[in-house]
PDB file of C-alpha atoms in Angstrom:
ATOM      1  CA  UNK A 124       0.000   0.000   0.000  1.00 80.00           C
ATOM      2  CA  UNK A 125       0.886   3.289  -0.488  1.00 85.00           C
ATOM      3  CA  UNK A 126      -0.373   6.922   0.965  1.00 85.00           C
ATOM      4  CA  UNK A 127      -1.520   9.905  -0.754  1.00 86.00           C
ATOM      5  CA  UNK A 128      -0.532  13.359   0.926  1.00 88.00           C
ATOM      6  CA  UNK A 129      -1.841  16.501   0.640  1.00 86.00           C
ATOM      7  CA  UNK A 130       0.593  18.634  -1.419  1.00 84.00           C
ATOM      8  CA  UNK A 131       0.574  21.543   0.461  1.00 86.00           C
ATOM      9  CA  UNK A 132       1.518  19.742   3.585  1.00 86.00           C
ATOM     10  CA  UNK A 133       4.064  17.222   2.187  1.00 86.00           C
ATOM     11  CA  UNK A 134       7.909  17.717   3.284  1.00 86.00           C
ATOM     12  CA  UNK A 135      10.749  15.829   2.629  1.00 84.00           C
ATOM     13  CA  UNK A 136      12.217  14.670   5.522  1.00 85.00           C
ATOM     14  CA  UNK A 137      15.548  12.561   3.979  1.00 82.00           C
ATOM     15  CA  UNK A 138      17.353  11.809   1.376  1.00 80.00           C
ATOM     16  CA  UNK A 139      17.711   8.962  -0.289  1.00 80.00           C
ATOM     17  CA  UNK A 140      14.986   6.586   1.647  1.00 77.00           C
ATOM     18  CA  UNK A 141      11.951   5.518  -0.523  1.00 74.00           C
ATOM     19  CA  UNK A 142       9.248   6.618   2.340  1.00 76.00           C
ATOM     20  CA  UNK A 143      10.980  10.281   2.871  1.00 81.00           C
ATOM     21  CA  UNK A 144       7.598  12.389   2.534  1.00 84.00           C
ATOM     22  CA  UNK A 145       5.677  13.107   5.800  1.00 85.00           C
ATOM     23  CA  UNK A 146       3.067  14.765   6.045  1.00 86.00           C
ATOM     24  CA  UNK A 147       3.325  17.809   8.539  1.00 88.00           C
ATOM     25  CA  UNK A 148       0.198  18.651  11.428  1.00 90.00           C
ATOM     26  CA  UNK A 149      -2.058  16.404   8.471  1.00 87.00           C
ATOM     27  CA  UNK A 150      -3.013  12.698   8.473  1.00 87.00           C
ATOM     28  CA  UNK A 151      -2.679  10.797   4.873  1.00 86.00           C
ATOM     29  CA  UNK A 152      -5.759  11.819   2.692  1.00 87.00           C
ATOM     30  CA  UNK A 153      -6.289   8.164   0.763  1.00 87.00           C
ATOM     31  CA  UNK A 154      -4.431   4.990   0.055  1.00 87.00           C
ATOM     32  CA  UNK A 155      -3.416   3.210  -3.358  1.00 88.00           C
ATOM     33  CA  UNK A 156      -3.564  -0.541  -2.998  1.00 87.00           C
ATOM     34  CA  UNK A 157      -0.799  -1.465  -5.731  1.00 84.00           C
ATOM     35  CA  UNK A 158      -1.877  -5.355  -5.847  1.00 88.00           C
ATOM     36  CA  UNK A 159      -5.655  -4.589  -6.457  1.00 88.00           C
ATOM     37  CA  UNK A 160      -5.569  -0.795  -7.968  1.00 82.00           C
ATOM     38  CA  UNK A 161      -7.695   0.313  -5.695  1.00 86.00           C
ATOM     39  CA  UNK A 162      -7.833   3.724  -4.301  1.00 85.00           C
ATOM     40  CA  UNK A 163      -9.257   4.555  -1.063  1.00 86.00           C
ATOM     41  CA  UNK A 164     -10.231   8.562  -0.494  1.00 83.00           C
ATOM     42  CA  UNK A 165     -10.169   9.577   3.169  1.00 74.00           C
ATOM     43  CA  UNK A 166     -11.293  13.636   2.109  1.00 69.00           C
ATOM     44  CA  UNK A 167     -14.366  15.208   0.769  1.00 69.00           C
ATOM     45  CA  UNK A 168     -13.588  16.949  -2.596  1.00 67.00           C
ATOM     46  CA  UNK A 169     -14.784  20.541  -2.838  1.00 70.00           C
ATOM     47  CA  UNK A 170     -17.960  21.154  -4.630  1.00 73.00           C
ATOM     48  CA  UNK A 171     -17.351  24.788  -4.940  1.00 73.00           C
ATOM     49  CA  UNK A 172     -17.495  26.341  -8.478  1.00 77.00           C
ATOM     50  CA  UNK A 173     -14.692  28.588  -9.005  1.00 71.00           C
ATOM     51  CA  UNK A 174     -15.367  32.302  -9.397  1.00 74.00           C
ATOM     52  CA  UNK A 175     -13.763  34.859 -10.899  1.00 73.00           C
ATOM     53  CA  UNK A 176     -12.898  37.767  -8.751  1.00 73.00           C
ATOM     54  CA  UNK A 177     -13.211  41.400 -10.903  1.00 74.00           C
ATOM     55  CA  UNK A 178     -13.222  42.958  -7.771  1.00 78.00           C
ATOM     56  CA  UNK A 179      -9.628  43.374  -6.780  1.00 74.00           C
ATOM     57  CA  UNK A 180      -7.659  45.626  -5.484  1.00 76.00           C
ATOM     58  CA  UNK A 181      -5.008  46.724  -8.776  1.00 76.00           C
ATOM     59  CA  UNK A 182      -3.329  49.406  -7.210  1.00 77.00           C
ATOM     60  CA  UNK A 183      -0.833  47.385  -4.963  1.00 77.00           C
ATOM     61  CA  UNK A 184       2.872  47.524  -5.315  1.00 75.00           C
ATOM     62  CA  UNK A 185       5.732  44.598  -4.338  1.00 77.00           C
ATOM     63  CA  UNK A 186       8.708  46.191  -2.145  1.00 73.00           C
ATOM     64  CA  UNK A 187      12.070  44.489  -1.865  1.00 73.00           C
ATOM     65  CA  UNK A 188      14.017  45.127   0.866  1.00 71.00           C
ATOM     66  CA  UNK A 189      17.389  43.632   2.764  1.00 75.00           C
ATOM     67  CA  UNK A 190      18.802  44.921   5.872  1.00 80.00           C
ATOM     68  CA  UNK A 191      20.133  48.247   6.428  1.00 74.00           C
ATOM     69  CA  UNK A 192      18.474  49.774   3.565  1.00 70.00           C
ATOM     70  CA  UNK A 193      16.167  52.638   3.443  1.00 67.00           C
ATOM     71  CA  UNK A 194      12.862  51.780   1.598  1.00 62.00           C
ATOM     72  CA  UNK A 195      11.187  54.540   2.673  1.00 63.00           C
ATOM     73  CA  UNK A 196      13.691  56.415  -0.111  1.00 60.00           C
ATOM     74  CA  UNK A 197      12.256  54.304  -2.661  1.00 59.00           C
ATOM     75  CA  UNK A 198       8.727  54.909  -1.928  1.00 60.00           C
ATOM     76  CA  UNK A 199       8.805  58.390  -2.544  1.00 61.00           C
ATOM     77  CA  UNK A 200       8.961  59.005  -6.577  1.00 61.00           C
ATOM     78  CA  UNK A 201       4.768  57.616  -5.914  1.00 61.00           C
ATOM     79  CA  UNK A 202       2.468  60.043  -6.870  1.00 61.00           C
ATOM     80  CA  UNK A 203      -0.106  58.142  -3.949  1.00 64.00           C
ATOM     81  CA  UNK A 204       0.526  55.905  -1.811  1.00 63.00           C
ATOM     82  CA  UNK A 205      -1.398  52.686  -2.636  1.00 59.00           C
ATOM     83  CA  UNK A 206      -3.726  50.583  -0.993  1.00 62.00           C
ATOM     84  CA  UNK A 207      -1.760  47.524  -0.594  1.00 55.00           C
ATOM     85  CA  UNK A 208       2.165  46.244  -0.168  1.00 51.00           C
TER      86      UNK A 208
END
């Protein structure tokens, strides 16, 4: 048998071995039985429609700082100062 992990919660915890993913503060969600095919689901799939979003906020800018440096400086050739960093 084998277990399925959820993605976002799946770390690699050595090297080399063959069962090196854990899964981190989550439990396994199915199993894969290799000798019969089956597959066992332990979750309940989302049966929300996706929806697109017009709605958000555009005026947001990304900042990169590092230590020492003054962003403050590079902030201030905005004409406004926007809604989101």
């Amino acid at each position: 048998q084998c277990v399925v992990l959820p993605a976002a919660k799946a770390r690699k915890m050595h090297t080399s071995r063959r069962d090196t993913f854990e899964a981190v503060n989550a439990e396994p969600i199915g199993l894969v039985d290799y000798d019969t095919g089956s597959v066992e689901a332990e979750f309940q799939p989302r049966n929300q429609e996706y929806s697109f979003r017009p709605d958000l906020e555009e005026d947001v800018r990304i900042v990169k700082s590092r230590p020492g440096s003054n962003w403050t400086s590079s902030t201030s050739s905005w004409t406004r100062s926007p809604t989101a960093l």
